[in-house]
Amino acid sequence: MKASILSAICILSVLQFSCNSKSNKSTTADKPIKISNEGVNIVYSDSGNGDTTLLFVHGWGINRSYWSNQVNYFSKKYRVVTIDLPGFGQSGKNRNIWNTEAYGLDLDTVISQLHLKMSSLSVTLWQVILFCRRLLMLQMMLSDWWE
């Protein structure tokens, strides 16, 4: 259990990155919008406009409202997208598998359905997943060693 929580915290805290957007779409941050990944709704807010999109992903035990101050500040110059990961906020809770890979696929779905393009300075989703898996393996090896 500790290992899966550590993995989730790792992936969610690392995945604050900048994206380039194909559109200059502007909607209000107050109006939640839904997309779906394998039948699980993922609620997000999309505000501001600009060539650069900032995607904010919350950590464990909170939701997209955590980023309200950042949205207010950055949406003046950039498109800002915030999401409620499944199981949090207004997103769906109808899933059987709750692991790092599932959350990674949710983020991949958001990025692809919103047509966000990773910038050259961004960390790719799969690099983060691999890093978290390696961290999890290291934690398991160390916990076995300490026992």
Coordinates of N, CA and C in Angstrom, one line a residue:
M1 N 0.8 -1.2 0.0 CA 0.0 0.0 0.0 C 0.9 1.3 0.0
K2 N 1.9 1.3 0.9 CA 2.8 2.4 0.9 C 3.5 2.6 -0.4
A3 N 3.8 1.5 -1.1 CA 4.5 1.6 -2.4 C 3.6 2.3 -3.4
S4 N 2.3 1.9 -3.5 CA 1.4 2.5 -4.5 C 1.2 4.0 -4.2
I5 N 1.1 4.3 -2.9 CA 0.9 5.7 -2.6 C 2.1 6.5 -3.0
L6 N 3.3 6.0 -2.7 CA 4.5 6.7 -3.1 C 4.6 6.8 -4.6
S7 N 4.2 5.8 -5.3 CA 4.2 5.9 -6.8 C 3.3 7.0 -7.3
A8 N 2.1 7.0 -6.7 CA 1.1 8.0 -7.1 C 1.5 9.4 -6.8
I9 N 2.1 9.6 -5.6 CA 2.6 10.9 -5.3 C 3.7 11.3 -6.2
C10 N 4.6 10.4 -6.5 CA 5.7 10.7 -7.4 C 5.2 11.2 -8.8
I11 N 4.3 10.4 -9.4 CA 3.9 10.7 -10.7 C 3.1 12.0 -10.8
L12 N 2.3 12.2 -9.7 CA 1.4 13.4 -9.7 C 2.2 14.7 -9.4
S13 N 3.3 14.6 -8.6 CA 4.0 15.8 -8.4 C 5.0 16.1 -9.5
V14 N 5.4 15.1 -10.2 CA 6.4 15.4 -11.3 C 5.7 15.9 -12.6
L15 N 4.4 15.6 -12.7 CA 3.7 15.9 -14.0 C 3.1 17.3 -14.1
Q16 N 3.9 18.3 -13.7 CA 3.5 19.7 -13.9 C 4.4 20.1 -15.1
F17 N 3.8 20.2 -16.3 CA 4.6 20.5 -17.4 C 3.9 21.5 -18.4
S18 N 4.7 22.0 -19.2 CA 4.2 23.0 -20.2 C 3.9 22.3 -21.5
C19 N 2.8 22.7 -22.2 CA 2.4 22.0 -23.4 C 2.2 23.1 -24.4
N20 N 2.3 22.8 -25.7 CA 1.9 23.7 -26.8 C 0.6 23.2 -27.2
S21 N -0.3 24.1 -27.5 CA -1.7 23.8 -27.9 C -1.9 24.1 -29.4
K22 N -2.8 23.3 -30.0 CA -3.1 23.5 -31.4 C -4.2 24.6 -31.5
S23 N -4.8 24.9 -30.4 CA -5.9 26.0 -30.6 C -5.7 27.0 -29.5
N24 N -6.3 28.2 -29.8 CA -6.3 29.3 -28.8 C -7.6 29.3 -28.1
K25 N -8.2 28.2 -27.9 CA -9.5 28.1 -27.3 C -9.6 28.7 -25.9
S26 N -10.6 29.4 -25.6 CA -10.7 30.0 -24.2 C -12.1 29.7 -23.7
T27 N -12.1 29.1 -22.5 CA -13.3 28.8 -21.8 C -13.1 29.3 -20.4
T28 N -14.2 29.2 -19.6 CA -14.0 29.7 -18.2 C -13.6 28.6 -17.3
A29 N -12.8 28.9 -16.3 CA -12.3 27.9 -15.4 C -13.4 27.4 -14.4
D30 N -14.5 28.2 -14.3 CA -15.6 27.8 -13.4 C -16.5 26.7 -14.0
K31 N -16.4 26.6 -15.3 CA -17.3 25.6 -16.0 C -16.5 24.3 -16.2
P32 N -16.8 23.2 -15.4 CA -16.1 22.0 -15.6 C -16.5 21.3 -16.9
I33 N -15.6 20.6 -17.5 CA -15.8 19.9 -18.7 C -15.4 18.5 -18.5
K34 N -16.0 17.5 -19.2 CA -15.7 16.1 -19.0 C -15.1 15.5 -20.3
I35 N -14.1 14.6 -20.1 CA -13.7 13.7 -21.1 C -13.7 12.3 -20.4
S36 N -13.5 11.3 -21.2 CA -13.7 9.9 -20.6 C -12.5 9.1 -21.0
N37 N -12.0 8.3 -20.1 CA -11.0 7.3 -20.3 C -11.6 5.9 -19.9
E38 N -11.9 5.0 -20.8 CA -12.4 3.7 -20.5 C -13.6 3.8 -19.6
G39 N -14.5 4.7 -19.8 CA -15.8 4.8 -19.1 C -15.7 5.6 -17.8
V40 N -14.5 6.1 -17.5 CA -14.3 6.9 -16.3 C -14.2 8.4 -16.7
N41 N -15.2 9.2 -16.2 CA -15.1 10.6 -16.5 C -14.0 11.3 -15.8
I42 N -13.3 12.2 -16.6 CA -12.2 13.0 -16.1 C -12.7 14.5 -16.3
V43 N -12.9 15.2 -15.2 CA -13.4 16.5 -15.2 C -12.2 17.5 -15.3
Y44 N -12.3 18.5 -16.1 CA -11.2 19.5 -16.2 C -11.8 20.8 -16.4
S45 N -11.0 21.8 -16.2 CA -11.3 23.2 -16.5 C -10.3 23.8 -17.5
D46 N -10.7 24.6 -18.4 CA -9.8 25.1 -19.4 C -10.1 26.6 -19.5
S47 N -9.0 27.4 -19.2 CA -9.2 28.9 -19.2 C -8.0 29.6 -19.8
G48 N -8.2 30.9 -20.1 CA -7.2 31.6 -20.7 C -7.0 31.3 -22.2
N49 N -6.0 31.9 -22.8 CA -5.6 31.5 -24.2 C -4.2 31.9 -24.4
G50 N -3.6 31.4 -25.5 CA -2.2 31.6 -25.8 C -1.7 30.4 -26.5
D51 N -0.5 30.6 -27.0 CA 0.2 29.5 -27.8 C 0.7 28.4 -26.8
T52 N 0.9 28.8 -25.6 CA 1.4 27.8 -24.6 C 0.3 27.4 -23.7
T53 N 0.2 26.1 -23.4 CA -0.8 25.6 -22.4 C 0.0 25.1 -21.2
L54 N -0.5 25.4 -20.1 CA 0.0 24.9 -18.8 C -1.0 23.9 -18.3
L55 N -0.6 22.7 -18.1 CA -1.4 21.6 -17.5 C -1.0 21.4 -16.1
F56 N -2.0 21.6 -15.2 CA -1.7 21.5 -13.7 C -2.4 20.2 -13.3
V57 N -1.6 19.3 -12.6 CA -2.1 18.0 -12.1 C -2.0 18.0 -10.6
H58 N -3.0 17.8 -9.9 CA -3.0 17.9 -8.4 C -2.3 16.6 -7.8
G59 N -2.0 16.7 -6.5 CA -1.4 15.6 -5.8 C -2.5 14.8 -5.1
W60 N -2.0 13.9 -4.3 CA -2.9 13.0 -3.6 C -3.8 13.7 -2.6
G61 N -5.1 13.4 -2.6 CA -6.0 13.9 -1.6 C -6.5 15.2 -1.8
I62 N -6.3 15.8 -3.0 CA -6.8 17.2 -3.3 C -7.5 17.1 -4.7
N63 N -7.8 18.2 -5.3 CA -8.4 18.3 -6.6 C -8.0 19.5 -7.4
R64 N -8.6 19.7 -8.5 CA -8.1 20.8 -9.4 C -8.3 22.2 -8.8
S65 N -9.2 22.3 -7.8 CA -9.4 23.6 -7.1 C -8.1 24.1 -6.4
Y66 N -7.2 23.2 -6.1 CA -5.9 23.5 -5.5 C -5.2 24.6 -6.3
W67 N -5.3 24.5 -7.6 CA -4.6 25.4 -8.5 C -5.2 26.8 -8.7
S68 N -6.3 27.1 -8.0 CA -7.1 28.3 -8.4 C -6.2 29.6 -8.4
N69 N -5.3 29.8 -7.5 CA -4.4 31.0 -7.5 C -3.5 31.0 -8.8
Q70 N -3.0 29.8 -9.1 CA -2.1 29.7 -10.3 C -3.0 29.9 -11.6
V71 N -4.2 29.4 -11.6 CA -5.0 29.7 -12.8 C -5.3 31.1 -12.9
N72 N -5.7 31.8 -11.9 CA -6.0 33.3 -11.9 C -4.7 34.0 -12.5
Y73 N -3.6 33.7 -12.0 CA -2.4 34.4 -12.5 C -2.0 34.0 -13.9
F74 N -1.8 32.8 -14.2 CA -1.3 32.3 -15.5 C -2.3 32.5 -16.7
S75 N -3.6 32.4 -16.4 CA -4.5 32.5 -17.5 C -4.6 33.8 -18.2
K76 N -3.9 34.8 -17.6 CA -3.8 36.1 -18.3 C -3.0 36.1 -19.5
K77 N -2.0 35.1 -19.5 CA -1.1 35.0 -20.7 C -1.1 33.7 -21.4
Y78 N -1.6 32.6 -20.7 CA -1.5 31.3 -21.2 C -2.9 30.6 -21.1
R79 N -3.0 29.5 -21.9 CA -4.1 28.6 -21.7 C -3.7 27.7 -20.5
V80 N -4.7 27.6 -19.6 CA -4.4 26.8 -18.4 C -5.5 25.7 -18.3
V81 N -5.0 24.5 -18.1 CA -5.9 23.3 -18.0 C -5.6 22.7 -16.6
T82 N -6.7 22.5 -15.8 CA -6.5 21.8 -14.6 C -7.5 20.6 -14.6
I83 N -7.1 19.5 -14.0 CA -7.9 18.3 -14.0 C -8.2 17.8 -12.6
D84 N -9.3 17.1 -12.5 CA -9.5 16.2 -11.3 C -9.2 14.8 -11.8
L85 N -8.2 14.2 -11.2 CA -7.9 12.9 -11.5 C -9.0 12.0 -11.1
P86 N -9.3 10.8 -11.7 CA -10.3 9.9 -11.3 C -10.2 9.6 -9.8
G87 N -11.3 9.6 -9.1 CA -11.3 9.3 -7.7 C -11.2 10.6 -6.8
F88 N -11.0 11.7 -7.5 CA -10.9 13.0 -6.8 C -11.8 14.0 -7.4
G89 N -12.2 15.0 -6.6 CA -13.1 16.1 -7.1 C -14.3 15.6 -7.7
Q90 N -14.6 16.1 -8.9 CA -15.8 15.8 -9.6 C -15.6 14.6 -10.7
S91 N -14.4 14.1 -10.7 CA -14.2 13.0 -11.7 C -14.8 11.7 -11.2
G92 N -14.9 10.8 -12.1 CA -15.5 9.5 -11.8 C -14.7 8.6 -10.8
K93 N -15.5 7.8 -10.1 CA -14.9 6.9 -9.1 C -15.2 5.5 -9.5
N94 N -15.7 5.2 -10.7 CA -16.1 3.9 -11.1 C -15.0 3.2 -11.9
R95 N -14.0 2.8 -11.1 CA -12.8 2.1 -11.7 C -12.4 1.0 -10.8
N96 N -11.9 -0.1 -11.3 CA -11.4 -1.2 -10.5 C -9.9 -1.2 -10.3
I97 N -9.2 -0.6 -11.1 CA -7.7 -0.5 -11.0 C -7.3 0.9 -10.7
W98 N -6.6 1.1 -9.5 CA -6.2 2.4 -9.1 C -4.7 2.3 -8.9
N99 N -3.9 2.4 -10.0 CA -2.5 2.3 -9.9 C -1.9 3.5 -10.7
T100 N -0.5 3.6 -10.6 CA 0.2 4.6 -11.3 C 0.0 4.6 -12.8
E101 N 0.0 3.4 -13.3 CA -0.2 3.2 -14.8 C -1.6 3.7 -15.2
A102 N -2.6 3.4 -14.4 CA -3.9 3.9 -14.8 C -4.0 5.4 -14.8
Y103 N -3.4 6.0 -13.8 CA -3.4 7.5 -13.7 C -2.5 8.1 -14.9
G104 N -1.5 7.4 -15.2 CA -0.7 7.8 -16.4 C -1.5 7.7 -17.7
L105 N -2.3 6.7 -17.8 CA -3.2 6.6 -19.0 C -4.2 7.7 -19.0
D106 N -4.7 8.0 -17.8 CA -5.7 9.1 -17.7 C -5.1 10.4 -18.2
L107 N -3.9 10.7 -17.8 CA -3.2 11.9 -18.3 C -2.9 11.9 -19.8
D108 N -2.5 10.7 -20.3 CA -2.3 10.6 -21.7 C -3.6 10.8 -22.5
T109 N -4.7 10.4 -21.9 CA -6.0 10.6 -22.6 C -6.3 12.1 -22.6
V110 N -6.1 12.8 -21.5 CA -6.4 14.3 -21.4 C -5.5 15.0 -22.4
I111 N -4.2 14.7 -22.5 CA -3.3 15.3 -23.4 C -3.7 15.1 -24.8
S112 N -4.1 13.9 -25.2 CA -4.4 13.6 -26.6 C -5.8 14.1 -26.9
Q113 N -6.8 14.0 -26.1 CA -8.1 14.6 -26.4 C -8.2 16.1 -26.5
L114 N -7.3 16.7 -25.7 CA -7.3 18.2 -25.7 C -6.2 18.7 -26.8
H115 N -5.6 17.8 -27.5 CA -4.6 18.1 -28.5 C -3.5 18.9 -28.0
L116 N -3.0 18.6 -26.8 CA -1.8 19.3 -26.2 C -0.6 18.6 -26.7
K117 N 0.4 19.4 -27.1 CA 1.7 18.9 -27.6 C 2.7 19.2 -26.6
M118 N 3.5 18.2 -26.3 CA 4.6 18.3 -25.3 C 5.6 19.2 -25.9
S119 N 6.2 20.1 -25.0 CA 7.3 21.0 -25.5 C 8.6 20.2 -25.4
S120 N 9.6 20.7 -26.0 CA 10.9 20.0 -26.0 C 11.5 19.9 -24.6
L121 N 11.1 20.8 -23.7 CA 11.7 20.8 -22.4 C 10.9 20.0 -21.4
S122 N 9.7 19.4 -21.9 CA 8.9 18.7 -21.0 C 9.4 17.2 -20.8
V123 N 9.0 16.7 -19.7 CA 9.2 15.3 -19.4 C 8.1 14.5 -20.1
T124 N 8.4 13.4 -20.8 CA 7.3 12.6 -21.3 C 6.6 11.8 -20.3
L125 N 5.4 11.5 -20.5 CA 4.6 10.7 -19.5 C 5.3 9.3 -19.3
W126 N 5.8 8.7 -20.3 CA 6.3 7.4 -20.1 C 7.7 7.5 -19.3
Q127 N 8.4 8.5 -19.5 CA 9.6 8.7 -18.7 C 9.2 8.8 -17.2
V128 N 8.2 9.5 -16.9 CA 7.7 9.6 -15.5 C 7.3 8.3 -15.0
I129 N 6.5 7.5 -15.8 CA 6.0 6.2 -15.3 C 7.2 5.3 -15.1
L130 N 8.2 5.3 -16.0 CA 9.3 4.4 -15.8 C 10.1 4.8 -14.5
F131 N 10.3 6.1 -14.3 CA 10.9 6.6 -13.1 C 10.2 6.1 -11.8
C132 N 8.9 6.3 -11.8 CA 8.1 5.9 -10.6 C 8.2 4.4 -10.4
R133 N 8.2 3.6 -11.5 CA 8.3 2.1 -11.3 C 9.7 1.8 -10.8
R134 N 10.7 2.4 -11.2 CA 12.1 2.2 -10.7 C 12.1 2.6 -9.2
L135 N 11.5 3.7 -8.9 CA 11.4 4.1 -7.5 C 10.7 3.1 -6.6
L136 N 9.6 2.6 -7.1 CA 8.8 1.6 -6.4 C 9.7 0.3 -6.2
M137 N 10.4 -0.1 -7.3 CA 11.2 -1.3 -7.1 C 12.3 -1.1 -6.1
L138 N 12.9 0.1 -6.1 CA 13.9 0.4 -5.1 C 13.4 0.4 -3.7
Q139 N 12.2 0.9 -3.5 CA 11.5 0.9 -2.2 C 11.3 -0.5 -1.7
M140 N 10.8 -1.4 -2.6 CA 10.5 -2.7 -2.3 C 11.8 -3.5 -1.9
M141 N 12.9 -3.2 -2.7 CA 14.2 -3.8 -2.3 C 14.7 -3.4 -1.0
L142 N 14.6 -2.1 -0.7 CA 15.0 -1.5 0.6 C 14.2 -2.0 1.7
S143 N 12.9 -2.1 1.5 CA 12.0 -2.6 2.6 C 12.3 -4.1 2.9
D144 N 12.6 -4.9 1.9 CA 13.0 -6.3 2.2 C 14.3 -6.3 2.9
W145 N 15.2 -5.5 2.5 CA 16.5 -5.4 3.1 C 16.5 -5.0 4.6
W146 N 15.6 -4.1 4.9 CA 15.5 -3.6 6.3 C 14.8 -4.5 7.2
E147 N 14.0 -5.4 6.7 CA 13.2 -6.4 7.5 C 14.0 -7.5 8.1

